[in-house]
PDB file of C-alpha atoms in Angstrom:
ATOM      1  CA  ASP Y   1     179.608 104.273  41.961  1.00 95.00           C
ATOM      2  CA  ILE Y   2     181.502 104.921  38.732  1.00 97.00           C
ATOM      3  CA  GLN Y   3     184.313 107.434  39.261  1.00 97.00           C
ATOM      4  CA  MET Y   4     184.878 110.070  36.600  1.00 98.00           C
ATOM      5  CA  THR Y   5     188.307 111.700  36.411  1.00 98.00           C
ATOM      6  CA  GLN Y   6     188.877 114.829  34.370  1.00 98.00           C
ATOM      7  CA  SER Y   7     192.174 116.271  33.268  1.00 97.00           C
ATOM      8  CA  PRO Y   8     193.506 118.812  33.463  1.00 97.00           C
ATOM      9  CA  SER Y   9     191.726 120.383  36.428  1.00 97.00           C
ATOM     10  CA  SER Y  10     192.477 123.791  34.952  1.00 97.00           C
ATOM     11  CA  LEU Y  11     194.106 125.269  31.885  1.00 96.00           C
ATOM     12  CA  SER Y  12     194.995 128.663  30.498  1.00 96.00           C
ATOM     13  CA  ALA Y  13     194.363 129.331  26.841  1.00 96.00           C
ATOM     14  CA  SER Y  14     194.009 132.189  24.398  1.00 95.00           C
ATOM     15  CA  VAL Y  15     191.147 133.099  22.115  1.00 95.00           C
ATOM     16  CA  GLY Y  16     191.493 131.017  18.971  1.00 96.00           C
ATOM     17  CA  ASP Y  17     193.322 128.133  20.669  1.00 96.00           C
ATOM     18  CA  ARG Y  18     192.263 124.516  20.277  1.00 97.00           C
ATOM     19  CA  VAL Y  19     191.418 123.076  23.691  1.00 97.00           C
ATOM     20  CA  THR Y  20     191.047 119.420  24.624  1.00 98.00           C
ATOM     21  CA  ILE Y  21     189.684 118.113  27.933  1.00 98.00           C
ATOM     22  CA  THR Y  22     189.858 114.448  28.890  1.00 98.00           C
ATOM     23  CA  CYS Y  23     187.443 112.431  31.000  1.00 98.00           C
ATOM     24  CA  ARG Y  24     188.159 108.880  32.162  1.00 98.00           C
ATOM     25  CA  ALA Y  25     185.638 106.483  33.670  1.00 98.00           C
ATOM     26  CA  SER Y  26     186.575 103.901  36.304  1.00 98.00           C
ATOM     27  CA  GLN Y  27     184.778 101.264  34.234  1.00 98.00           C
ATOM     28  CA  GLY Y  28     183.388 101.024  30.735  1.00 98.00           C
ATOM     29  CA  ILE Y  29     180.354 103.198  30.064  1.00 98.00           C
ATOM     30  CA  SER Y  30     179.931 102.637  26.310  1.00 97.00           C
ATOM     31  CA  THR Y  31     179.055 106.112  24.981  1.00 98.00           C
ATOM     32  CA  TRP Y  32     176.776 107.146  27.846  1.00 98.00           C
ATOM     33  CA  LEU Y  33     178.615 110.395  28.518  1.00 98.00           C
ATOM     34  CA  ALA Y  34     177.617 114.057  28.549  1.00 98.00           C
ATOM     35  CA  TRP Y  35     179.527 117.329  28.791  1.00 98.00           C
ATOM     36  CA  TYR Y  36     178.311 120.516  30.456  1.00 98.00           C
ATOM     37  CA  GLN Y  37     179.505 124.110  30.662  1.00 98.00           C
ATOM     38  CA  LEU Y  38     179.094 125.968  33.953  1.00 97.00           C
ATOM     39  CA  LYS Y  39     179.455 129.690  34.514  1.00 95.00           C
ATOM     40  CA  PRO Y  40     178.844 131.564  37.785  1.00 91.00           C
ATOM     41  CA  GLN Y  41     175.263 132.743  38.269  1.00 90.00           C
ATOM     42  CA  LYS Y  42     174.105 131.102  35.045  1.00 95.00           C
ATOM     43  CA  ALA Y  43     172.211 127.921  34.323  1.00 96.00           C
ATOM     44  CA  PRO Y  44     174.555 125.073  33.378  1.00 97.00           C
ATOM     45  CA  LYS Y  45     174.485 124.328  29.682  1.00 98.00           C
ATOM     46  CA  SER Y  46     174.388 120.923  28.063  1.00 97.00           C
ATOM     47  CA  LEU Y  47     176.961 120.690  25.253  1.00 98.00           C
ATOM     48  CA  ILE Y  48     177.356 117.052  24.235  1.00 98.00           C
ATOM     49  CA  TYR Y  49     175.387 113.876  24.968  1.00 97.00           C
ATOM     50  CA  ASP Y  50     175.915 110.227  24.021  1.00 97.00           C
ATOM     51  CA  ALA Y  51     179.646 111.092  23.892  1.00 98.00           C
ATOM     52  CA  SER Y  52     179.548 112.827  20.514  1.00 98.00           C
ATOM     53  CA  SER Y  53     176.065 114.224  19.819  1.00 97.00           C
ATOM     54  CA  LEU Y  54     175.890 118.012  19.821  1.00 97.00           C
ATOM     55  CA  GLN Y  55     173.063 119.457  21.867  1.00 96.00           C
ATOM     56  CA  SER Y  56     170.727 121.610  19.791  1.00 94.00           C
ATOM     57  CA  GLY Y  57     171.908 125.215  19.614  1.00 95.00           C
ATOM     58  CA  VAL Y  58     175.489 124.512  20.686  1.00 97.00           C
ATOM     59  CA  PRO Y  59     178.152 125.919  18.330  1.00 97.00           C
ATOM     60  CA  SER Y  60     179.908 123.403  16.092  1.00 97.00           C
ATOM     61  CA  ARG Y  61     183.320 124.345  17.531  1.00 97.00           C
ATOM     62  CA  PHE Y  62     182.412 121.999  20.393  1.00 98.00           C
ATOM     63  CA  SER Y  63     182.858 118.300  19.720  1.00 98.00           C
ATOM     64  CA  GLY Y  64     183.035 115.126  21.763  1.00 98.00           C
ATOM     65  CA  SER Y  65     184.580 111.738  21.139  1.00 98.00           C
ATOM     66  CA  GLY Y  66     185.402 108.477  22.847  1.00 98.00           C
ATOM     67  CA  SER Y  67     183.839 105.299  24.121  1.00 98.00           C
ATOM     68  CA  GLY Y  68     184.412 102.794  26.883  1.00 98.00           C
ATOM     69  CA  THR Y  69     186.529 104.550  29.481  1.00 98.00           C
ATOM     70  CA  GLU Y  70     188.189 107.486  27.718  1.00 98.00           C
ATOM     71  CA  PHE Y  71     186.487 110.549  26.325  1.00 98.00           C
ATOM     72  CA  THR Y  72     187.451 113.993  25.096  1.00 98.00           C
ATOM     73  CA  LEU Y  73     185.763 117.347  24.687  1.00 98.00           C
ATOM     74  CA  THR Y  74     187.381 119.571  22.084  1.00 98.00           C
ATOM     75  CA  ILE Y  75     186.821 123.254  21.467  1.00 98.00           C
ATOM     76  CA  SER Y  76     188.287 123.871  18.026  1.00 97.00           C
ATOM     77  CA  SER Y  77     188.749 127.637  18.340  1.00 96.00           C
ATOM     78  CA  LEU Y  78     188.251 129.071  21.804  1.00 96.00           C
ATOM     79  CA  GLN Y  79     185.951 132.086  21.961  1.00 96.00           C
ATOM     80  CA  PRO Y  80     185.676 134.675  24.763  1.00 94.00           C
ATOM     81  CA  GLU Y  81     182.329 133.242  25.882  1.00 95.00           C
ATOM     82  CA  ASP Y  82     183.890 129.769  26.310  1.00 96.00           C
ATOM     83  CA  PHE Y  83     185.848 130.665  29.430  1.00 93.00           C
ATOM     84  CA  ALA Y  84     184.031 128.536  31.984  1.00 96.00           C
ATOM     85  CA  THR Y  85     184.242 125.271  33.888  1.00 97.00           C
ATOM     86  CA  TYR Y  86     183.452 122.052  32.040  1.00 98.00           C
ATOM     87  CA  TYR Y  87     182.148 118.809  33.565  1.00 98.00           C
ATOM     88  CA  CYS Y  88     181.647 115.341  32.197  1.00 98.00           C
ATOM     89  CA  GLN Y  89     178.888 113.033  33.448  1.00 98.00           C
ATOM     90  CA  GLN Y  90     178.327 109.313  32.962  1.00 98.00           C
ATOM     91  CA  TYR Y  91     174.834 107.874  32.755  1.00 97.00           C
ATOM     92  CA  ASP Y  92     175.599 104.254  32.065  1.00 97.00           C
ATOM     93  CA  THR Y  93     174.931 103.185  35.643  1.00 95.00           C
ATOM     94  CA  TYR Y  94     172.998 104.762  38.498  1.00 92.00           C
ATOM     95  CA  PRO Y  95     173.786 106.987  40.201  1.00 95.00           C
ATOM     96  CA  PRO Y  96     174.825 109.403  37.467  1.00 96.00           C
ATOM     97  CA  THR Y  97     178.265 110.716  38.410  1.00 97.00           C
ATOM     98  CA  PHE Y  98     180.267 113.755  37.373  1.00 98.00           C
ATOM     99  CA  GLY Y  99     183.908 114.526  36.855  1.00 98.00           C
ATOM    100  CA  GLY Y 100     185.694 117.045  39.055  1.00 97.00           C
ATOM    101  CA  GLY Y 101     185.613 119.782  36.426  1.00 97.00           C
ATOM    102  CA  THR Y 102     188.087 121.594  34.200  1.00 98.00           C
ATOM    103  CA  LYS Y 103     188.343 125.357  34.546  1.00 97.00           C
ATOM    104  CA  VAL Y 104     189.283 127.090  31.306  1.00 97.00           C
ATOM    105  CA  GLU Y 105     190.889 130.450  32.023  1.00 95.00           C
ATOM    106  CA  ILE Y 106     192.146 133.296  29.900  1.00 87.00           C
ATOM    107  CA  LYS Y 107     195.895 133.230  29.212  1.00 85.00           C
TER     108      LYS Y 107
ATOM    109  CA  GLN S   1     161.339 127.215  25.289  1.00 94.00           C
ATOM    110  CA  VAL S   2     162.261 125.054  28.281  1.00 96.00           C
ATOM    111  CA  THR S   3     163.098 126.855  31.514  1.00 97.00           C
ATOM    112  CA  LEU S   4     163.520 125.730  35.105  1.00 98.00           C
ATOM    113  CA  LYS S   5     163.942 127.826  38.234  1.00 98.00           C
ATOM    114  CA  GLU S   6     164.738 126.790  41.771  1.00 98.00           C
ATOM    115  CA  SER S   7     163.361 128.558  44.820  1.00 98.00           C
ATOM    116  CA  GLY S   8     163.756 128.091  48.529  1.00 97.00           C
ATOM    117  CA  PRO S   9     165.506 129.454  51.593  1.00 98.00           C
ATOM    118  CA  ALA S  10     169.052 130.737  51.290  1.00 98.00           C
ATOM    119  CA  LEU S  11     169.813 129.894  54.911  1.00 98.00           C
ATOM    120  CA  VAL S  12     168.718 126.986  57.070  1.00 98.00           C
ATOM    121  CA  LYS S  13     169.788 125.945  60.547  1.00 98.00           C
ATOM    122  CA  PRO S  14     171.346 122.575  61.362  1.00 97.00           C
ATOM    123  CA  THR S  15     168.740 119.833  61.961  1.00 97.00           C
ATOM    124  CA  GLN S  16     166.068 121.774  60.044  1.00 98.00           C
ATOM    125  CA  THR S  17     164.288 120.479  56.949  1.00 98.00           C
ATOM    126  CA  LEU S  18     165.039 122.096  53.595  1.00 98.00           C
ATOM    127  CA  THR S  19     162.260 122.439  51.034  1.00 98.00           C
ATOM    128  CA  LEU S  20     163.184 123.436  47.491  1.00 98.00           C
ATOM    129  CA  THR S  21     160.778 124.011  44.635  1.00 98.00           C
ATOM    130  CA  CYS S  22     161.587 123.695  40.956  1.00 98.00           C
ATOM    131  CA  THR S  23     159.128 125.587  38.754  1.00 98.00           C
ATOM    132  CA  PHE S  24     159.413 124.783  35.084  1.00 98.00           C
ATOM    133  CA  SER S  25     157.870 125.691  31.751  1.00 97.00           C
ATOM    134  CA  GLY S  26     158.063 124.489  28.185  1.00 96.00           C
ATOM    135  CA  PHE S  27     157.214 120.883  28.966  1.00 96.00           C
ATOM    136  CA  SER S  28     154.838 118.824  31.082  1.00 95.00           C
ATOM    137  CA  LEU S  29     155.754 116.161  33.603  1.00 96.00           C
ATOM    138  CA  SER S  30     152.619 114.306  32.622  1.00 94.00           C
ATOM    139  CA  THR S  31     154.138 113.619  29.189  1.00 93.00           C
ATOM    140  CA  THR S  32     155.418 110.068  28.779  1.00 92.00           C
ATOM    141  CA  GLU S  33     159.147 109.693  29.552  1.00 93.00           C
ATOM    142  CA  MET S  34     159.573 113.163  31.015  1.00 95.00           C
ATOM    143  CA  ARG S  35     161.807 113.209  34.078  1.00 97.00           C
ATOM    144  CA  VAL S  36     163.190 115.897  36.392  1.00 98.00           C
ATOM    145  CA  GLY S  37     166.097 115.593  38.780  1.00 98.00           C
ATOM    146  CA  TRP S  38     167.992 117.486  41.459  1.00 98.00           C
ATOM    147  CA  ILE S  39     171.754 117.932  41.546  1.00 98.00           C
ATOM    148  CA  ARG S  40     173.889 119.846  44.040  1.00 98.00           C
ATOM    149  CA  GLN S  41     177.387 121.286  44.130  1.00 97.00           C
ATOM    150  CA  PRO S  42     179.085 122.099  47.427  1.00 97.00           C
ATOM    151  CA  PRO S  43     181.494 125.048  47.180  1.00 95.00           C
ATOM    152  CA  GLY S  44     184.681 123.951  45.428  1.00 91.00           C
ATOM    153  CA  LYS S  45     183.466 120.389  44.974  1.00 93.00           C
ATOM    154  CA  ALA S  46     181.995 118.242  42.230  1.00 92.00           C
ATOM    155  CA  LEU S  47     178.404 118.003  41.116  1.00 96.00           C
ATOM    156  CA  GLU S  48     176.368 115.319  42.883  1.00 97.00           C
ATOM    157  CA  TRP S  49     173.064 113.830  41.662  1.00 97.00           C
ATOM    158  CA  LEU S  50     170.426 113.632  44.402  1.00 98.00           C
ATOM    159  CA  ALA S  51     167.045 112.464  43.135  1.00 98.00           C
ATOM    160  CA  ARG S  52     164.793 111.961  40.123  1.00 97.00           C
ATOM    161  CA  ILE S  53     161.043 111.840  39.542  1.00 98.00           C
ATOM    162  CA  ASP S  54     159.396 110.465  36.425  1.00 97.00           C
ATOM    163  CA  TRP S  55     156.199 111.235  34.530  1.00 96.00           C
ATOM    164  CA  ASP S  56     154.613 108.085  36.051  1.00 96.00           C
ATOM    165  CA  ASP S  57     155.623 109.154  39.604  1.00 96.00           C
ATOM    166  CA  ASP S  58     158.510 106.695  39.834  1.00 97.00           C
ATOM    167  CA  LYS S  59     161.145 108.097  42.189  1.00 98.00           C
ATOM    168  CA  PHE S  60     164.858 107.436  42.560  1.00 97.00           C
ATOM    169  CA  TYR S  61     167.256 108.655  45.235  1.00 97.00           C
ATOM    170  CA  ARG S  62     170.970 108.803  45.920  1.00 97.00           C
ATOM    171  CA  THR S  63     171.543 105.776  48.116  1.00 96.00           C
ATOM    172  CA  SER S  64     173.583 107.621  50.745  1.00 96.00           C
ATOM    173  CA  LEU S  65     170.834 110.253  51.190  1.00 97.00           C
ATOM    174  CA  ARG S  66     167.773 108.073  50.665  1.00 97.00           C
ATOM    175  CA  THR S  67     166.527 108.339  54.241  1.00 97.00           C
ATOM    176  CA  ARG S  68     166.676 112.157  54.152  1.00 98.00           C
ATOM    177  CA  LEU S  69     165.262 112.953  50.703  1.00 98.00           C
ATOM    178  CA  THR S  70     161.741 113.125  49.350  1.00 98.00           C
ATOM    179  CA  ILE S  71     160.885 114.211  45.815  1.00 98.00           C
ATOM    180  CA  SER S  72     157.370 114.954  44.627  1.00 98.00           C
ATOM    181  CA  LYS S  73     155.599 116.661  41.754  1.00 97.00           C
ATOM    182  CA  ASP S  74     152.563 118.855  41.191  1.00 97.00           C
ATOM    183  CA  THR S  75     151.797 118.441  37.524  1.00 95.00           C
ATOM    184  CA  SER S  76     149.070 121.103  37.549  1.00 95.00           C
ATOM    185  CA  LYS S  77     151.560 123.699  38.812  1.00 97.00           C
ATOM    186  CA  ASN S  78     154.529 122.463  36.764  1.00 97.00           C
ATOM    187  CA  GLN S  79     156.549 122.051  39.936  1.00 98.00           C
ATOM    188  CA  VAL S  80     158.859 119.488  41.492  1.00 98.00           C
ATOM    189  CA  VAL S  81     159.612 119.700  45.210  1.00 98.00           C
ATOM    190  CA  LEU S  82     162.630 118.276  47.012  1.00 98.00           C
ATOM    191  CA  THR S  83     162.758 118.027  50.779  1.00 98.00           C
ATOM    192  CA  MET S  84     165.889 117.154  52.710  1.00 98.00           C
ATOM    193  CA  THR S  85     165.629 116.510  56.434  1.00 98.00           C
ATOM    194  CA  ASN S  86     168.176 116.955  59.212  1.00 98.00           C
ATOM    195  CA  MET S  87     170.300 119.518  57.367  1.00 98.00           C
ATOM    196  CA  ASP S  88     173.984 119.761  58.271  1.00 98.00           C
ATOM    197  CA  PRO S  89     176.678 122.312  57.368  1.00 98.00           C
ATOM    198  CA  VAL S  90     178.116 119.763  54.892  1.00 97.00           C
ATOM    199  CA  ASP S  91     174.868 120.124  52.933  1.00 98.00           C
ATOM    200  CA  THR S  92     175.795 123.714  52.085  1.00 98.00           C
ATOM    201  CA  ALA S  93     175.692 123.774  48.303  1.00 98.00           C
ATOM    202  CA  THR S  94     174.152 125.202  45.180  1.00 98.00           C
ATOM    203  CA  TYR S  95     171.108 123.091  44.401  1.00 98.00           C
ATOM    204  CA  TYR S  96     170.018 122.683  40.784  1.00 98.00           C
ATOM    205  CA  CYS S  97     166.984 121.145  39.191  1.00 98.00           C
ATOM    206  CA  ALA S  98     167.284 119.820  35.660  1.00 98.00           C
ATOM    207  CA  ARG S  99     165.249 118.030  33.034  1.00 98.00           C
ATOM    208  CA  PHE S 100     166.430 114.689  31.739  1.00 95.00           C
ATOM    209  CA  GLY S 101     167.016 114.437  28.035  1.00 88.00           C
ATOM    210  CA  SER S 102     166.290 111.515  25.726  1.00 84.00           C
ATOM    211  CA  THR S 103     168.769 109.415  27.678  1.00 85.00           C
ATOM    212  CA  ASP S 104     169.912 109.924  31.269  1.00 88.00           C
ATOM    213  CA  TYR S 105     171.735 113.194  30.737  1.00 96.00           C
ATOM    214  CA  PHE S 106     170.378 116.621  31.722  1.00 97.00           C
ATOM    215  CA  ASP S 107     169.380 118.710  28.737  1.00 96.00           C
ATOM    216  CA  TYR S 108     168.086 121.792  30.562  1.00 97.00           C
ATOM    217  CA  TRP S 109     169.085 123.153  33.955  1.00 98.00           C
ATOM    218  CA  GLY S 110     167.898 125.827  36.313  1.00 98.00           C
ATOM    219  CA  GLN S 111     170.237 128.580  37.441  1.00 97.00           C
ATOM    220  CA  GLY S 112     170.638 127.003  40.861  1.00 97.00           C
ATOM    221  CA  THR S 113     170.021 128.273  44.363  1.00 98.00           C
ATOM    222  CA  LEU S 114     172.684 128.526  47.046  1.00 98.00           C
ATOM    223  CA  VAL S 115     171.655 127.029  50.375  1.00 98.00           C
ATOM    224  CA  THR S 116     173.842 127.671  53.400  1.00 98.00           C
ATOM    225  CA  VAL S 117     173.448 125.569  56.531  1.00 98.00           C
ATOM    226  CA  SER S 118     174.556 127.496  59.585  1.00 97.00           C
ATOM    227  CA  SER S 119     173.366 128.306  63.057  1.00 95.00           C
TER     228      SER S 119
END
Protein backbone atom coordinates (compact mmCIF):
# COMPACT_ATOMS: atom_id res chain seq x y z
CA ASP A 1 0.00 0.00 0.00
CA ILE A 2 1.10 3.58 -0.62
CA GLN A 3 1.97 5.35 2.64
CA MET A 4 0.85 8.94 3.08
CA THR A 5 2.71 11.08 5.61
CA GLN A 6 1.33 14.41 6.74
CA SER A 7 3.17 17.16 8.55
CA PRO A 8 2.80 18.68 10.96
CA SER A 9 0.51 16.40 12.96
CA SER A 10 -0.87 19.47 14.69
CA LEU A 11 -0.46 23.22 14.60
CA SER A 12 -1.72 26.26 16.45
CA ALA A 13 -2.70 29.30 14.44
CA SER A 14 -4.69 32.50 14.74
CA VAL A 15 -7.60 33.75 12.69
CA GLY A 16 -6.19 35.42 9.60
CA ASP A 17 -3.00 33.34 9.52
CA ARG A 18 -1.79 31.56 6.39
CA VAL A 19 -1.57 27.83 7.07
CA THR A 20 0.25 25.21 5.02
CA ILE A 21 -0.04 21.44 5.49
CA THR A 22 2.23 19.00 3.69
CA CYS A 23 1.47 15.48 2.50
CA ARG A 24 4.12 13.12 1.15
CA ALA A 25 3.47 9.87 -0.70
CA SER A 26 5.78 6.86 -0.44
CA GLN A 27 5.79 6.64 -4.23
CA GLY A 28 4.72 8.85 -7.09
CA ILE A 29 0.97 9.34 -7.42
CA SER A 30 0.86 11.95 -10.21
CA THR A 31 -1.88 14.36 -9.08
CA TRP A 32 -4.28 11.73 -7.72
CA LEU A 33 -4.63 13.38 -4.33
CA ALA A 34 -7.55 14.74 -2.32
CA TRP A 35 -7.87 16.77 0.87
CA TYR A 36 -10.66 16.51 3.42
CA GLN A 37 -11.75 18.47 6.48
CA LEU A 38 -13.09 16.55 9.48
CA LYS A 39 -14.92 17.99 12.46
CA PRO A 40 -16.43 16.03 15.36
CA GLN A 41 -20.03 14.92 14.81
CA LYS A 42 -20.10 16.33 11.28
CA ALA A 43 -19.83 14.73 7.88
CA PRO A 44 -16.29 14.98 6.49
CA LYS A 45 -16.00 17.58 3.77
CA SER A 46 -14.16 17.23 0.50
CA LEU A 47 -11.98 20.30 -0.15
CA ILE A 48 -9.59 19.54 -3.00
CA TYR A 49 -9.35 16.74 -5.57
CA ASP A 50 -6.84 15.96 -8.33
CA ALA A 51 -4.29 17.80 -6.13
CA SER A 52 -5.44 21.31 -7.02
CA SER A 53 -9.11 21.30 -8.08
CA LEU A 54 -11.43 23.03 -5.64
CA GLN A 55 -14.53 21.06 -4.75
CA SER A 56 -17.72 22.92 -5.60
CA GLY A 57 -18.84 25.19 -2.77
CA VAL A 58 -15.48 25.27 -0.98
CA PRO A 59 -14.17 28.78 -0.23
CA SER A 60 -11.33 30.01 -2.43
CA ARG A 61 -9.06 30.51 0.60
CA PHE A 62 -8.39 26.77 0.32
CA SER A 63 -5.91 25.72 -2.35
CA GLY A 64 -3.89 22.63 -3.17
CA SER A 65 -0.69 22.08 -5.10
CA GLY A 66 1.90 19.45 -5.88
CA SER A 67 2.48 16.36 -7.96
CA GLY A 68 4.45 13.16 -7.73
CA THR A 69 5.23 12.65 -4.06
CA GLU A 70 4.85 16.05 -2.40
CA PHE A 71 1.67 18.02 -1.95
CA THR A 72 0.44 20.98 0.05
CA LEU A 73 -2.87 22.30 1.28
CA THR A 74 -2.89 26.03 1.95
CA ILE A 75 -5.48 28.07 3.79
CA SER A 76 -4.71 31.66 2.83
CA SER A 77 -6.50 33.35 5.73
CA LEU A 78 -7.65 31.06 8.51
CA GLN A 79 -11.27 31.55 9.57
CA PRO A 80 -12.92 30.42 12.83
CA GLU A 81 -14.81 27.65 11.02
CA ASP A 82 -11.52 26.21 9.67
CA PHE A 83 -10.37 24.82 13.00
CA ALA A 84 -10.57 21.11 12.27
CA THR A 85 -8.48 18.10 11.31
CA TYR A 86 -7.31 17.78 7.72
CA TYR A 87 -6.48 14.56 5.87
CA CYS A 88 -4.92 13.84 2.52
CA GLN A 89 -5.82 10.75 0.47
CA GLN A 90 -4.15 9.18 -2.55
CA TYR A 91 -6.18 7.43 -5.21
CA ASP A 92 -3.48 6.54 -7.69
CA THR A 93 -3.33 2.91 -6.59
CA TYR A 94 -5.76 0.67 -4.72
CA PRO A 95 -6.36 0.64 -1.87
CA PRO A 96 -6.96 4.35 -1.41
CA THR A 97 -4.89 5.44 1.58
CA PHE A 98 -5.02 8.42 3.90
CA GLY A 99 -2.50 10.50 5.76
CA GLY A 100 -2.44 10.56 9.55
CA GLY A 101 -4.14 13.94 9.78
CA THR A 102 -3.21 17.47 10.79
CA LYS A 103 -5.16 19.07 13.62
CA VAL A 104 -5.46 22.84 13.28
CA GLU A 105 -6.07 24.42 16.68
CA ILE A 106 -6.73 27.93 17.88
CA LYS A 107 -3.64 29.78 19.13
CA GLN B 1 -28.50 17.81 -2.87
CA VAL B 2 -26.44 14.71 -2.12
CA THR B 3 -26.72 13.25 1.37
CA LEU B 4 -25.65 9.98 2.94
CA LYS B 5 -26.45 8.60 6.38
CA GLU B 6 -25.12 5.54 8.14
CA SER B 7 -27.20 3.43 10.50
CA GLY B 8 -26.53 0.36 12.57
CA PRO B 9 -25.82 -0.84 16.08
CA ALA B 10 -23.66 1.27 18.36
CA LEU B 11 -22.48 -1.77 20.29
CA VAL B 12 -21.65 -5.28 19.14
CA LYS B 13 -20.10 -8.19 20.99
CA PRO B 14 -16.87 -9.89 19.93
CA THR B 15 -17.41 -12.60 17.28
CA GLN B 16 -20.75 -11.09 16.22
CA THR B 17 -21.53 -9.84 12.72
CA LEU B 18 -21.92 -6.10 12.15
CA THR B 19 -24.44 -4.87 9.60
CA LEU B 20 -24.34 -1.21 8.59
CA THR B 21 -26.70 0.51 6.19
CA CYS B 22 -25.93 3.61 4.17
CA THR B 23 -29.08 5.41 3.01
CA PHE B 24 -28.46 8.08 0.43
CA SER B 25 -30.32 10.65 -1.63
CA GLY B 26 -29.55 13.02 -4.46
CA PHE B 27 -28.15 10.38 -6.78
CA SER B 28 -28.86 6.86 -7.98
CA LEU B 29 -26.52 3.89 -7.85
CA SER B 30 -28.04 2.69 -11.09
CA THR B 31 -26.48 5.67 -12.89
CA THR B 32 -23.39 4.77 -14.91
CA GLU B 33 -20.11 5.30 -13.02
CA MET B 34 -21.73 5.91 -9.64
CA ARG B 35 -19.87 4.26 -6.79
CA VAL B 36 -20.23 4.16 -3.00
CA GLY B 37 -17.63 3.13 -0.47
CA TRP B 38 -17.11 2.54 3.24
CA ILE B 39 -14.29 4.02 5.29
CA ARG B 40 -13.60 3.67 9.01
CA GLN B 41 -11.56 5.53 11.61
CA PRO B 42 -10.57 3.86 14.87
CA PRO B 43 -10.31 6.31 17.79
CA GLY B 44 -7.11 8.33 17.46
CA LYS B 45 -6.06 6.58 14.27
CA ALA B 46 -6.09 7.25 10.55
CA LEU B 47 -8.91 6.76 8.10
CA GLU B 48 -8.99 3.34 6.44
CA TRP B 49 -10.86 2.44 3.22
CA LEU B 50 -12.84 -0.79 3.52
CA ALA B 51 -14.96 -1.53 0.45
CA ARG B 52 -16.57 -0.14 -2.69
CA ILE B 53 -19.58 -1.06 -4.81
CA ASP B 54 -20.21 0.21 -8.32
CA TRP B 55 -23.30 0.97 -10.38
CA ASP B 56 -22.75 -2.31 -12.30
CA ASP B 57 -22.46 -4.31 -9.02
CA ASP B 58 -18.68 -4.64 -9.22
CA LYS B 59 -17.29 -4.93 -5.69
CA PHE B 60 -13.86 -4.22 -4.23
CA TYR B 61 -12.55 -4.95 -0.75
CA ARG B 62 -9.58 -4.11 1.44
CA THR B 63 -7.32 -7.11 0.99
CA SER B 64 -6.66 -7.63 4.70
CA LEU B 65 -10.41 -7.72 5.47
CA ARG B 66 -11.67 -9.42 2.32
CA THR B 67 -12.76 -12.62 4.04
CA ARG B 68 -14.84 -10.68 6.60
CA LEU B 69 -16.53 -8.03 4.45
CA THR B 70 -19.54 -8.11 2.17
CA ILE B 71 -20.94 -5.05 0.41
CA SER B 72 -24.27 -4.99 -1.39
CA LYS B 73 -26.76 -2.49 -2.76
CA ASP B 74 -30.52 -2.08 -3.01
CA THR B 75 -30.98 0.41 -5.80
CA SER B 76 -34.75 0.68 -5.25
CA LYS B 77 -34.18 1.78 -1.64
CA ASN B 78 -31.08 3.90 -2.33
CA GLN B 79 -29.13 1.86 0.19
CA VAL B 80 -25.73 0.21 0.45
CA VAL B 81 -25.16 -2.41 3.13
CA LEU B 82 -21.83 -3.47 4.62
CA THR B 83 -21.50 -6.57 6.74
CA MET B 84 -18.40 -7.43 8.72
CA THR B 85 -18.16 -10.83 10.38
CA ASN B 86 -16.27 -11.95 13.47
CA MET B 87 -16.05 -8.50 15.05
CA ASP B 88 -13.16 -7.80 17.42
CA PRO B 89 -12.45 -4.91 19.81
CA VAL B 90 -9.86 -3.61 17.30
CA ASP B 91 -12.76 -3.01 14.91
CA THR B 92 -14.09 -0.30 17.22
CA ALA B 93 -14.29 2.74 14.97
CA THR B 94 -16.44 5.38 13.37
CA TYR B 95 -17.73 3.93 10.13
CA TYR B 96 -18.46 6.26 7.22
CA CYS B 97 -20.09 5.74 3.87
CA ALA B 98 -19.16 8.06 1.04
CA ARG B 99 -19.85 8.61 -2.63
CA PHE B 100 -16.99 8.49 -5.09
CA GLY B 101 -16.45 11.56 -7.18
CA SER B 102 -15.41 11.78 -10.83
CA THR B 103 -12.13 10.09 -9.94
CA ASP B 104 -11.41 7.85 -6.96
CA TYR B 105 -11.82 10.47 -4.27
CA PHE B 106 -14.88 10.82 -2.02
CA ASP B 107 -16.96 13.86 -2.85
CA TYR B 108 -19.75 13.39 -0.30
CA TRP B 109 -19.65 11.66 3.07
CA GLY B 110 -22.11 10.60 5.71
CA GLN B 111 -21.75 11.83 9.27
CA GLY B 112 -20.44 8.47 10.42
CA THR B 113 -21.60 6.03 13.06
CA LEU B 114 -19.51 4.94 16.03
CA VAL B 115 -19.42 1.18 16.53
CA THR B 116 -17.94 -0.18 19.74
CA VAL B 117 -16.98 -3.84 20.02
CA SER B 118 -17.12 -4.99 23.61
CA SER B 119 -18.48 -7.83 25.67
